[in-house]
Coordinates of C-alpha atoms and ligand atoms in Angstrom, one line a residue:
M1 CA -41.3 -38.5 -86.8
A2 CA -39.2 -39.4 -83.8
T3 CA -36.3 -37.1 -84.7
E4 CA -38.7 -34.2 -85.5
L5 CA -40.4 -34.5 -82.1
T6 CA -37.1 -34.4 -80.2
D7 CA -36.0 -31.3 -82.0
L8 CA -38.9 -29.2 -80.7
T9 CA -38.5 -26.7 -78.0
V10 CA -40.5 -27.0 -74.8
A11 CA -42.7 -24.1 -75.9
Q12 CA -43.4 -25.9 -79.3
M13 CA -44.1 -29.2 -77.5
R14 CA -46.5 -27.4 -75.2
D15 CA -48.3 -25.9 -78.2
G16 CA -48.3 -29.2 -80.2
L17 CA -49.7 -31.1 -77.3
K18 CA -52.4 -28.5 -76.8
A19 CA -53.3 -28.5 -80.5
K20 CA -53.3 -32.4 -80.3
S21 CA -50.7 -32.5 -83.1
F22 CA -49.2 -35.4 -81.2
S23 CA -49.8 -37.0 -77.8
A24 CA -47.7 -37.0 -74.7
V25 CA -47.2 -40.7 -75.1
E26 CA -45.8 -40.2 -78.7
L27 CA -43.6 -37.4 -77.5
T28 CA -42.3 -39.5 -74.6
Q29 CA -41.8 -42.6 -76.8
A30 CA -39.7 -40.5 -79.2
H31 CA -37.5 -39.3 -76.3
I32 CA -37.2 -42.8 -74.8
S33 CA -35.9 -44.1 -78.2
A34 CA -33.5 -41.2 -78.4
V35 CA -32.2 -41.9 -74.9
E36 CA -31.7 -45.6 -75.7
A37 CA -29.8 -44.6 -78.9
A38 CA -27.5 -42.2 -77.0
R39 CA -26.2 -44.5 -74.2
E40 CA -22.7 -43.8 -75.4
L41 CA -23.0 -40.3 -74.0
N42 CA -23.5 -41.8 -70.6
A43 CA -25.7 -38.9 -69.7
F44 CA -28.1 -41.0 -67.5
I45 CA -27.3 -42.9 -64.4
V46 CA -30.8 -44.4 -64.3
E47 CA -33.4 -44.4 -67.1
T48 CA -37.1 -44.6 -66.1
P49 CA -38.9 -45.3 -69.3
E50 CA -41.9 -47.1 -67.7
L51 CA -42.4 -44.3 -65.2
A52 CA -42.2 -41.8 -68.0
L53 CA -44.8 -43.6 -70.1
E54 CA -47.2 -43.7 -67.1
Q55 CA -46.7 -40.0 -66.5
A56 CA -47.3 -39.4 -70.3
K57 CA -50.6 -41.3 -70.1
A58 CA -51.7 -39.2 -67.2
A59 CA -50.7 -36.1 -69.1
D60 CA -52.7 -37.2 -72.1
A61 CA -55.7 -37.8 -69.9
A62 CA -55.4 -34.4 -68.3
I63 CA -55.1 -32.7 -71.7
A64 CA -58.2 -34.5 -72.9
A65 CA -60.0 -33.5 -69.7
G66 CA -58.9 -29.9 -70.0
N67 CA -57.2 -29.7 -66.7
A68 CA -53.5 -30.1 -67.7
G69 CA -50.7 -28.4 -65.8
P70 CA -48.4 -26.0 -67.6
L71 CA -45.8 -28.7 -68.2
A72 CA -48.1 -31.6 -69.1
G73 CA -46.4 -34.1 -71.2
I74 CA -43.0 -32.4 -71.4
P75 CA -40.2 -35.0 -71.1
L76 CA -37.4 -33.9 -68.8
G77 CA -34.2 -35.3 -67.3
I78 CA -33.5 -34.8 -63.6
K79 CA -30.0 -34.3 -62.3
D80 CA -29.2 -37.1 -60.0
L81 CA -28.7 -34.7 -57.1
F82 CA -32.5 -34.3 -56.6
A83 CA -34.1 -36.9 -54.4
T84 CA -36.7 -38.7 -56.4
K85 CA -39.3 -40.9 -54.7
G86 CA -38.8 -44.5 -55.6
V87 CA -36.0 -43.9 -58.0
Q88 CA -32.3 -44.3 -57.0
T89 CA -30.5 -41.1 -56.1
T90 CA -26.7 -41.2 -55.9
A91 CA -25.2 -37.7 -56.4
A92 CA -22.9 -39.8 -58.7
S93 CA -21.1 -41.2 -55.7
K94 CA -20.6 -44.9 -54.7
I95 CA -21.5 -43.9 -51.1
L96 CA -25.1 -43.4 -52.1
E97 CA -25.4 -46.3 -54.6
G98 CA -28.6 -48.1 -53.9
F99 CA -30.2 -45.2 -52.0
V100 CA -33.9 -45.0 -53.0
P101 CA -35.5 -42.0 -51.4
T102 CA -39.0 -42.3 -50.0
Y103 CA -39.6 -38.7 -50.8
E104 CA -39.5 -36.3 -53.7
S105 CA -37.4 -33.1 -53.7
T106 CA -39.5 -30.0 -53.8
V107 CA -38.2 -28.8 -57.1
S108 CA -38.7 -32.1 -58.9
G109 CA -42.0 -32.4 -57.1
N110 CA -43.1 -29.0 -58.5
L111 CA -42.3 -30.1 -62.0
L112 CA -44.3 -33.3 -61.5
R113 CA -47.2 -31.3 -60.0
D114 CA -47.2 -29.3 -63.3
G115 CA -47.5 -32.4 -65.4
A116 CA -43.9 -33.0 -66.5
V117 CA -42.7 -36.5 -67.6
T118 CA -39.4 -37.7 -66.1
L119 CA -37.1 -39.8 -68.3
G120 CA -34.6 -40.6 -65.6
K121 CA -31.7 -39.4 -63.5
L122 CA -28.8 -37.5 -65.1
N123 CA -25.1 -38.0 -64.4
L124 CA -23.0 -35.3 -62.8
D125 CA -19.7 -34.7 -61.0
Q126 CA -19.7 -36.5 -57.8
F127 CA -21.6 -34.5 -55.2
A128 CA -21.6 -31.7 -57.8
M129 CA -17.9 -31.1 -57.3
G130 CA -16.2 -30.4 -60.6
S131 CA -16.3 -28.6 -63.9
S132 CA -15.9 -31.5 -66.3
N133 CA -18.1 -34.4 -65.2
E134 CA -14.9 -36.4 -64.7
T135 CA -15.5 -37.0 -61.0
S136 CA -18.6 -39.1 -61.3
A137 CA -18.4 -42.7 -59.9
F138 CA -20.6 -43.7 -62.9
G139 CA -18.1 -42.7 -65.6
N140 CA -17.5 -39.7 -67.7
V141 CA -20.3 -38.0 -69.7
L142 CA -19.4 -37.1 -73.3
N143 CA -20.2 -33.8 -74.8
P144 CA -22.3 -34.3 -78.0
Y145 CA -19.9 -31.9 -79.7
R146 CA -16.5 -33.3 -80.5
G147 CA -13.1 -31.7 -81.1
P148 CA -11.5 -30.9 -84.4
N149 CA -10.0 -34.4 -84.7
G150 CA -13.1 -36.2 -83.5
E151 CA -11.8 -36.4 -80.0
H152 CA -14.3 -36.5 -77.1
L153 CA -14.8 -33.4 -75.0
V154 CA -16.1 -32.8 -71.5
P155 CA -19.7 -31.6 -71.3
G156 CA -18.8 -29.2 -68.4
G157 CA -19.8 -29.7 -64.8
S158 CA -21.1 -30.4 -62.5
S159 CA -24.5 -30.7 -64.4
G160 CA -22.8 -32.5 -67.3
G161 CA -25.4 -35.2 -67.8
S162 CA -28.0 -32.4 -68.0
S163 CA -26.1 -30.3 -70.5
S164 CA -25.2 -33.3 -72.7
A165 CA -28.7 -34.7 -72.7
V166 CA -30.3 -31.3 -73.6
A167 CA -27.8 -30.6 -76.3
A168 CA -28.1 -34.1 -77.8
R169 CA -31.9 -33.6 -77.9
I170 CA -32.6 -36.7 -75.8
V171 CA -34.6 -34.7 -73.3
A172 CA -36.6 -31.5 -73.9
A173 CA -34.9 -29.8 -70.9
A174 CA -33.3 -30.7 -67.6
T175 CA -32.9 -29.6 -64.0
G176 CA -29.4 -28.5 -62.9
T177 CA -27.9 -27.2 -59.7
D178 CA -25.4 -24.4 -59.5
T179 CA -23.1 -23.8 -56.5
G180 CA -20.3 -22.0 -58.3
G181 CA -21.2 -22.3 -62.0
S182 CA -22.6 -25.8 -62.5
I183 CA -25.6 -24.8 -64.6
R184 CA -23.9 -22.0 -66.5
Q185 CA -20.6 -23.5 -67.5
P186 CA -21.9 -26.8 -68.8
A187 CA -24.7 -24.9 -70.7
A188 CA -21.9 -22.8 -72.4
F189 CA -19.9 -25.9 -73.2
T190 CA -22.8 -27.6 -75.0
G191 CA -24.5 -24.7 -76.8
I192 CA -27.6 -24.5 -74.5
S193 CA -29.1 -22.0 -72.0
G194 CA -29.3 -22.3 -68.3
I195 CA -30.2 -20.0 -65.5
K196 CA -29.3 -20.0 -61.8
P197 CA -32.0 -17.9 -60.0
T198 CA -31.5 -15.8 -57.0
Y199 CA -30.4 -17.8 -53.9
G200 CA -33.7 -18.8 -52.2
R201 CA -36.0 -18.8 -55.2
C202 CA -35.8 -22.6 -55.6
S203 CA -36.2 -24.8 -52.6
R204 CA -33.1 -26.8 -51.6
W205 CA -35.3 -29.4 -49.8
G206 CA -34.5 -32.9 -51.1
V207 CA -31.4 -31.7 -53.1
V208 CA -28.3 -33.5 -51.9
A209 CA -26.4 -30.7 -50.1
F210 CA -22.9 -29.6 -51.3
A211 CA -22.5 -26.0 -50.0
S212 CA -25.8 -25.0 -48.5
S213 CA -25.2 -21.2 -48.6
L214 CA -24.5 -21.4 -52.3
D215 CA -26.5 -24.3 -53.8
Q216 CA -29.4 -23.3 -56.1
A217 CA -31.4 -25.3 -58.6
G218 CA -32.3 -24.0 -62.0
P219 CA -33.4 -25.1 -65.5
M220 CA -31.2 -26.0 -68.5
A221 CA -32.9 -25.9 -71.9
R222 CA -32.3 -25.1 -75.6
T223 CA -33.9 -21.6 -75.5
I224 CA -34.3 -18.8 -73.0
E225 CA -38.0 -19.1 -73.4
D226 CA -37.9 -22.7 -72.3
C227 CA -35.8 -21.7 -69.3
A228 CA -38.4 -19.1 -68.4
I229 CA -41.2 -21.7 -68.6
L230 CA -39.4 -24.2 -66.4
L231 CA -38.1 -21.7 -63.9
K232 CA -41.7 -20.7 -63.2
S233 CA -42.6 -24.2 -62.2
M234 CA -39.4 -24.9 -60.2
C235 CA -39.5 -21.7 -58.0
G236 CA -41.7 -21.0 -55.1
F237 CA -41.8 -20.7 -51.3
D238 CA -41.1 -23.9 -49.3
P239 CA -41.4 -23.9 -45.6
K240 CA -39.2 -27.0 -45.5
D241 CA -36.2 -24.9 -46.6
S242 CA -35.3 -22.2 -44.1
T243 CA -33.6 -20.1 -46.7
S244 CA -36.5 -20.3 -49.2
L245 CA -37.9 -16.9 -50.1
D246 CA -41.6 -16.2 -49.4
L247 CA -42.2 -14.1 -52.4
P248 CA -44.6 -14.4 -55.4
V249 CA -43.0 -16.1 -58.5
P250 CA -43.1 -13.8 -61.6
D251 CA -44.4 -15.0 -64.9
F252 CA -40.9 -15.1 -66.4
E253 CA -42.1 -15.7 -69.9
K254 CA -43.8 -12.3 -69.9
A255 CA -40.4 -10.7 -69.3
L256 CA -39.2 -11.8 -72.8
T257 CA -40.4 -8.6 -74.5
G258 CA -37.3 -8.0 -76.8
D259 CA -37.1 -4.5 -75.5
V260 CA -33.9 -3.5 -73.8
R261 CA -33.9 0.1 -74.8
G262 CA -32.4 2.3 -72.1
L263 CA -31.1 -0.6 -70.1
K264 CA -27.6 -0.1 -68.7
I265 CA -25.3 -3.1 -69.3
G266 CA -22.3 -3.2 -67.0
I267 CA -18.9 -4.5 -68.2
P268 CA -16.7 -5.2 -65.3
K269 CA -13.1 -4.2 -66.1
E270 CA -11.7 -6.8 -63.7
Y271 CA -13.1 -9.7 -65.8
R272 CA -10.5 -9.1 -68.5
V273 CA -8.4 -11.9 -67.1
D274 CA -4.9 -12.6 -68.3
G275 CA -4.7 -15.2 -70.9
M276 CA -8.3 -15.0 -72.0
P277 CA -8.5 -16.4 -75.6
A278 CA -9.0 -13.8 -78.3
E279 CA -12.1 -15.6 -79.4
I280 CA -13.8 -15.2 -76.0
E281 CA -12.8 -11.5 -75.9
K282 CA -14.3 -11.0 -79.4
L283 CA -17.5 -12.7 -78.4
W284 CA -17.8 -10.5 -75.4
Q285 CA -17.4 -7.4 -77.6
Q286 CA -19.9 -8.9 -80.0
G287 CA -22.4 -9.2 -77.1
M288 CA -21.9 -5.5 -76.2
D289 CA -22.4 -4.5 -79.9
W290 CA -25.7 -6.5 -80.2
L291 CA -27.1 -5.0 -77.0
K292 CA -26.0 -1.5 -78.1
A293 CA -27.7 -2.0 -81.5
A294 CA -30.9 -3.0 -79.6
G295 CA -30.8 0.3 -77.7
A296 CA -29.1 -0.6 -74.5
E297 CA -26.2 1.5 -73.1
I298 CA -22.8 0.0 -72.2
V299 CA -21.1 1.2 -69.1
E300 CA -17.8 0.2 -67.6
I301 CA -18.1 -0.8 -64.0
S302 CA -15.6 -2.1 -61.3
L303 CA -15.9 -5.2 -59.2
P304 CA -12.6 -4.7 -57.3
H305 CA -12.7 -7.8 -55.2
T306 CA -13.2 -10.2 -58.2
K307 CA -9.7 -11.5 -57.8
Y308 CA -10.6 -12.9 -54.4
A309 CA -13.7 -14.7 -55.6
L310 CA -12.1 -18.0 -56.5
P311 CA -10.0 -18.4 -53.4
T312 CA -13.0 -17.3 -51.3
Y313 CA -15.3 -19.8 -53.0
Y314 CA -12.7 -22.6 -52.6
I315 CA -12.7 -22.0 -48.9
V316 CA -16.4 -21.5 -48.2
A317 CA -17.7 -24.3 -50.5
P318 CA -15.3 -27.1 -49.1
A319 CA -16.0 -25.8 -45.5
E320 CA -19.7 -26.3 -45.9
A321 CA -19.2 -29.5 -47.9
S322 CA -17.0 -31.1 -45.1
S323 CA -19.9 -30.4 -42.7
N324 CA -22.7 -31.5 -45.1
L325 CA -20.9 -34.7 -46.0
A326 CA -20.4 -35.8 -42.4
R327 CA -23.8 -37.5 -42.7
Y328 CA -22.5 -40.3 -45.0
D329 CA -21.4 -42.6 -42.2
G330 CA -22.6 -46.0 -43.5
V331 CA -25.5 -46.0 -41.1
R332 CA -28.2 -43.9 -42.6
Y333 CA -27.8 -44.1 -46.3
G334 CA -26.4 -46.2 -49.2
Q335 CA -23.1 -48.0 -48.9
R336 CA -21.6 -49.6 -45.7
V337 CA -18.1 -51.1 -45.6
A338 CA -17.5 -52.9 -42.3
P339 CA -14.3 -55.0 -41.9
E340 CA -14.6 -58.0 -39.6
N341 CA -14.6 -57.1 -35.9
A342 CA -14.6 -53.5 -36.9
S343 CA -15.5 -50.8 -34.3
L344 CA -18.0 -48.2 -35.1
I345 CA -15.1 -45.8 -36.0
D346 CA -13.5 -48.4 -38.2
M347 CA -16.8 -48.8 -40.0
Y348 CA -17.1 -45.0 -40.6
E349 CA -13.6 -44.8 -41.9
A350 CA -13.8 -47.8 -44.2
T351 CA -17.2 -46.7 -45.6
R352 CA -16.0 -43.2 -46.3
A353 CA -12.7 -44.3 -47.7
A354 CA -14.4 -46.6 -50.1
G355 CA -17.4 -44.5 -50.9
F356 CA -16.1 -41.0 -51.7
G357 CA -14.1 -40.2 -54.8
H358 CA -10.7 -38.3 -54.8
E359 CA -12.1 -34.8 -55.5
V360 CA -14.7 -35.2 -52.7
K361 CA -12.0 -36.3 -50.3
R362 CA -9.9 -33.4 -51.3
R363 CA -12.7 -31.0 -50.5
I364 CA -13.6 -32.7 -47.2
M365 CA -9.9 -32.4 -46.1
I366 CA -9.7 -28.7 -47.2
G367 CA -12.9 -27.9 -45.6
T368 CA -12.0 -29.6 -42.3
Y369 CA -8.7 -27.8 -42.3
V370 CA -10.1 -24.3 -42.8
L371 CA -12.7 -24.9 -40.1
S372 CA -10.2 -26.4 -37.6
A373 CA -9.6 -24.4 -34.4
G374 CA -6.1 -23.2 -35.3
Y375 CA -7.0 -22.0 -38.9
Y376 CA -10.6 -20.9 -38.6
D377 CA -9.8 -17.2 -38.2
A378 CA -7.0 -17.2 -40.8
Y379 CA -9.1 -18.9 -43.6
Y380 CA -12.8 -19.3 -43.0
V381 CA -13.5 -16.0 -41.2
K382 CA -11.4 -14.1 -43.8
A383 CA -13.3 -15.8 -46.6
Q384 CA -16.6 -14.8 -45.1
R385 CA -15.5 -11.2 -44.9
L386 CA -14.4 -11.3 -48.5
R387 CA -17.7 -12.8 -49.5
T388 CA -19.4 -9.7 -48.0
L389 CA -17.0 -7.4 -49.9
I390 CA -17.8 -9.2 -53.2
A391 CA -21.5 -8.9 -52.6
Q392 CA -21.0 -5.2 -51.8
D393 CA -19.1 -4.7 -55.0
F394 CA -22.2 -5.9 -56.9
E395 CA -24.5 -3.6 -54.9
K396 CA -22.4 -0.6 -55.8
A397 CA -22.2 -1.7 -59.5
Y398 CA -26.0 -1.9 -59.7
Q399 CA -26.2 1.8 -58.9
Q400 CA -24.7 2.3 -62.3
C401 CA -26.1 -0.5 -64.4
D402 CA -29.1 -2.9 -64.6
V403 CA -27.3 -6.1 -65.6
I404 CA -23.7 -7.3 -66.0
L405 CA -22.4 -8.9 -69.2
T406 CA -19.3 -11.2 -69.1
P407 CA -18.2 -14.4 -70.9
T408 CA -19.5 -17.6 -69.1
A409 CA -16.2 -19.5 -69.1
P410 CA -12.6 -18.7 -70.1
S411 CA -12.6 -21.4 -72.8
A412 CA -14.7 -23.7 -74.9
A413 CA -15.2 -27.4 -73.9
F414 CA -11.8 -29.1 -73.4
A415 CA -10.6 -32.7 -73.8
F416 CA -10.9 -35.4 -71.1
G417 CA -7.8 -35.5 -68.9
S418 CA -6.5 -32.1 -70.0
K419 CA -7.2 -30.5 -66.5
S420 CA -8.0 -33.4 -64.3
D421 CA -4.5 -33.7 -62.8
D422 CA -4.4 -30.0 -61.9
P423 CA -7.2 -29.0 -59.6
L424 CA -6.2 -25.3 -59.8
A425 CA -6.5 -25.3 -63.6
M426 CA -9.9 -27.0 -63.2
Y427 CA -11.0 -24.4 -60.6
L428 CA -10.1 -21.6 -63.0
N429 CA -13.1 -22.6 -65.1
D430 CA -15.3 -21.0 -62.5
V431 CA -13.6 -17.6 -62.6
F432 CA -16.6 -15.8 -64.2
T433 CA -19.4 -17.7 -62.6
V434 CA -18.4 -17.9 -58.9
P435 CA -18.7 -14.2 -58.0
A436 CA -22.5 -14.2 -58.7
S437 CA -22.8 -17.4 -56.6
L438 CA -21.1 -15.9 -53.6
A439 CA -23.4 -12.8 -53.9
G440 CA -26.5 -15.0 -54.3
L441 CA -27.5 -13.2 -57.6
P442 CA -29.4 -14.5 -60.6
A443 CA -27.2 -15.4 -63.6
L444 CA -27.6 -17.1 -66.9
S445 CA -25.6 -18.4 -69.8
V446 CA -26.8 -18.1 -73.4
P447 CA -25.1 -19.7 -76.4
A448 CA -23.8 -16.8 -78.5
G449 CA -21.2 -18.2 -81.0
V450 CA -18.7 -20.8 -81.8
D451 CA -14.9 -20.9 -81.8
A452 CA -12.6 -21.7 -84.7
D453 CA -13.3 -25.4 -84.2
G454 CA -17.1 -24.9 -84.2
L455 CA -17.4 -25.4 -80.5
P456 CA -20.1 -23.4 -78.6
L457 CA -19.3 -20.4 -76.5
G458 CA -21.6 -18.7 -74.0
L459 CA -22.3 -15.2 -72.8
H460 CA -23.1 -14.7 -69.1
L461 CA -25.5 -12.2 -67.6
I462 CA -25.6 -11.4 -63.9
G463 CA -28.7 -9.5 -62.5
R464 CA -29.8 -7.7 -59.4
K465 CA -31.1 -9.8 -56.6
L466 CA -34.6 -11.2 -57.5
D467 CA -34.4 -9.6 -61.0
E468 CA -34.4 -12.8 -63.1
E469 CA -36.7 -11.0 -65.5
T470 CA -34.1 -8.5 -66.7
V471 CA -31.5 -11.3 -66.9
L472 CA -33.9 -13.4 -69.0
K473 CA -35.0 -10.4 -71.1
V474 CA -31.5 -9.4 -72.0
G475 CA -30.5 -13.1 -72.6
H476 CA -33.4 -13.4 -75.0
V477 CA -32.2 -10.4 -77.0
I478 CA -28.7 -11.8 -77.2
E479 CA -30.2 -15.1 -78.3
Q480 CA -32.2 -13.4 -81.1
A481 CA -29.2 -11.5 -82.2
A482 CA -26.8 -14.4 -82.1
Q483 CA -29.1 -16.8 -84.0
F484 CA -27.0 -19.6 -82.6
S485 CA -27.7 -22.5 -85.0
A486 CA -24.9 -25.0 -84.3
K487 CA -26.2 -28.5 -83.6
P488 CA -24.1 -31.6 -82.8
E489 CA -23.9 -34.2 -85.4
K490 CA -25.6 -37.4 -84.1
W491 CA -22.5 -39.6 -84.3
W492 CA -23.8 -41.7 -81.4
V493 CA -26.7 -43.0 -83.4
K494 CA -25.4 -46.1 -85.1
Ligands
LIG501 N1 -17.0 -26.2 -60.6 C1 -17.4 -25.7 -59.3 C2 -16.9 -26.7 -58.2 O1 -16.3 -27.7 -58.5 C3 -18.8 -25.5 -59.2 C4 -19.6 -26.7 -58.9 C5 -21.1 -26.4 -58.8 O2 -21.6 -25.3 -59.1 N2 -21.8 -27.4 -58.2 O3 -17.2 -26.5 -57.1

């Protein structure tokens, strides 16, 4: 029974709970057992089985009383970047170890409001900086898929605990956050779906800030339908976030009509990057063929400033990070390191030196440099101008097309250590995801095929501002055509 329940999609769980085929407590218990059996994946930083069972009991009571919320009894994992009331929140950094928020982030609060069950806090790259989950202070997360020789592979990042847990079927779905690709790239690496909505759709309140003008929360799940269900709960206006959009939230599930006839699918010629593996190129072509067969039209478009997107992102994001992370001073949150007879400055320095990981320090230093008086105009101001040009490229492109199709990442999941010594090679992972982040556009990844080693590959759709519905609709059609059926072998169950 247990394995069967954890295989269901969120939509199937919702239907089964409603039909009383199983209870929320049974469903939650099955997931708690699956989480315990999968500790080798290291997907969780904190497990909260008791809290989950309490929430499940409440969900069962609400279902019996006929007043259950739309997510009643659905067991989720929460990325450990969302502040959770009474449950340690670390952003996978030592500097926040032991920090137990007295408040709930708006997005996780919205999920709880709708009746969700939370199984615990999921591992991630430290402060969401990374593409491989190798920068967490709580250890690497393993991809449930392994390489051709049984070697362990990265689950992508920064939402690597989320992607691993969803793919391993130990949570029904999870929250992720995406600043430059952190929902979409890990989804692609683990054969699941994930959507980053338009900037401003999900409140950032209570989400540990990385780069505030880019950070956006979103769902990660095994189907597009599940993403649509979760996204509806997660979105909504929040006066506590000054960039939150005061707009009605569409019923995203209704957008999944299967009908893409007449839609124009843009293929940006600049995304044919040098050295792209033939398999990715082939999958991209396959995606175009599927959509053409479904009645859409393929049009070539140009996004001429694409080549500046990565350098722009890696100036803007560290600049904002250096400012956001100034608050970790050993006074207000988490860890404090105070050598004997230390001055206040000594304490700050010792705390930050001990608390932050290497990648976080690298970003703080880059960010401080590009914002410093002598270099501000040369780097930061230039990057801001490029950001505007990149956003304008998209605006022009959407005069010719309705949605843009690209690969999600330039490779399948890679082995641990293969890029961790070379930050530039690591940053290249974000080449297809970063432009949409800079422009604040909705974008999703959908599993569309496997490479020669049987590893999942994703296709990526970028939509017009606020047009998650078209992105989800087209993603759903690709999902139907691809019939992606790969499933990781449960080697972690002993
Ligand atoms: N990999 C990118 C980075 O390291 C994106 C991370 C993210 O989206 N949080 O910055």
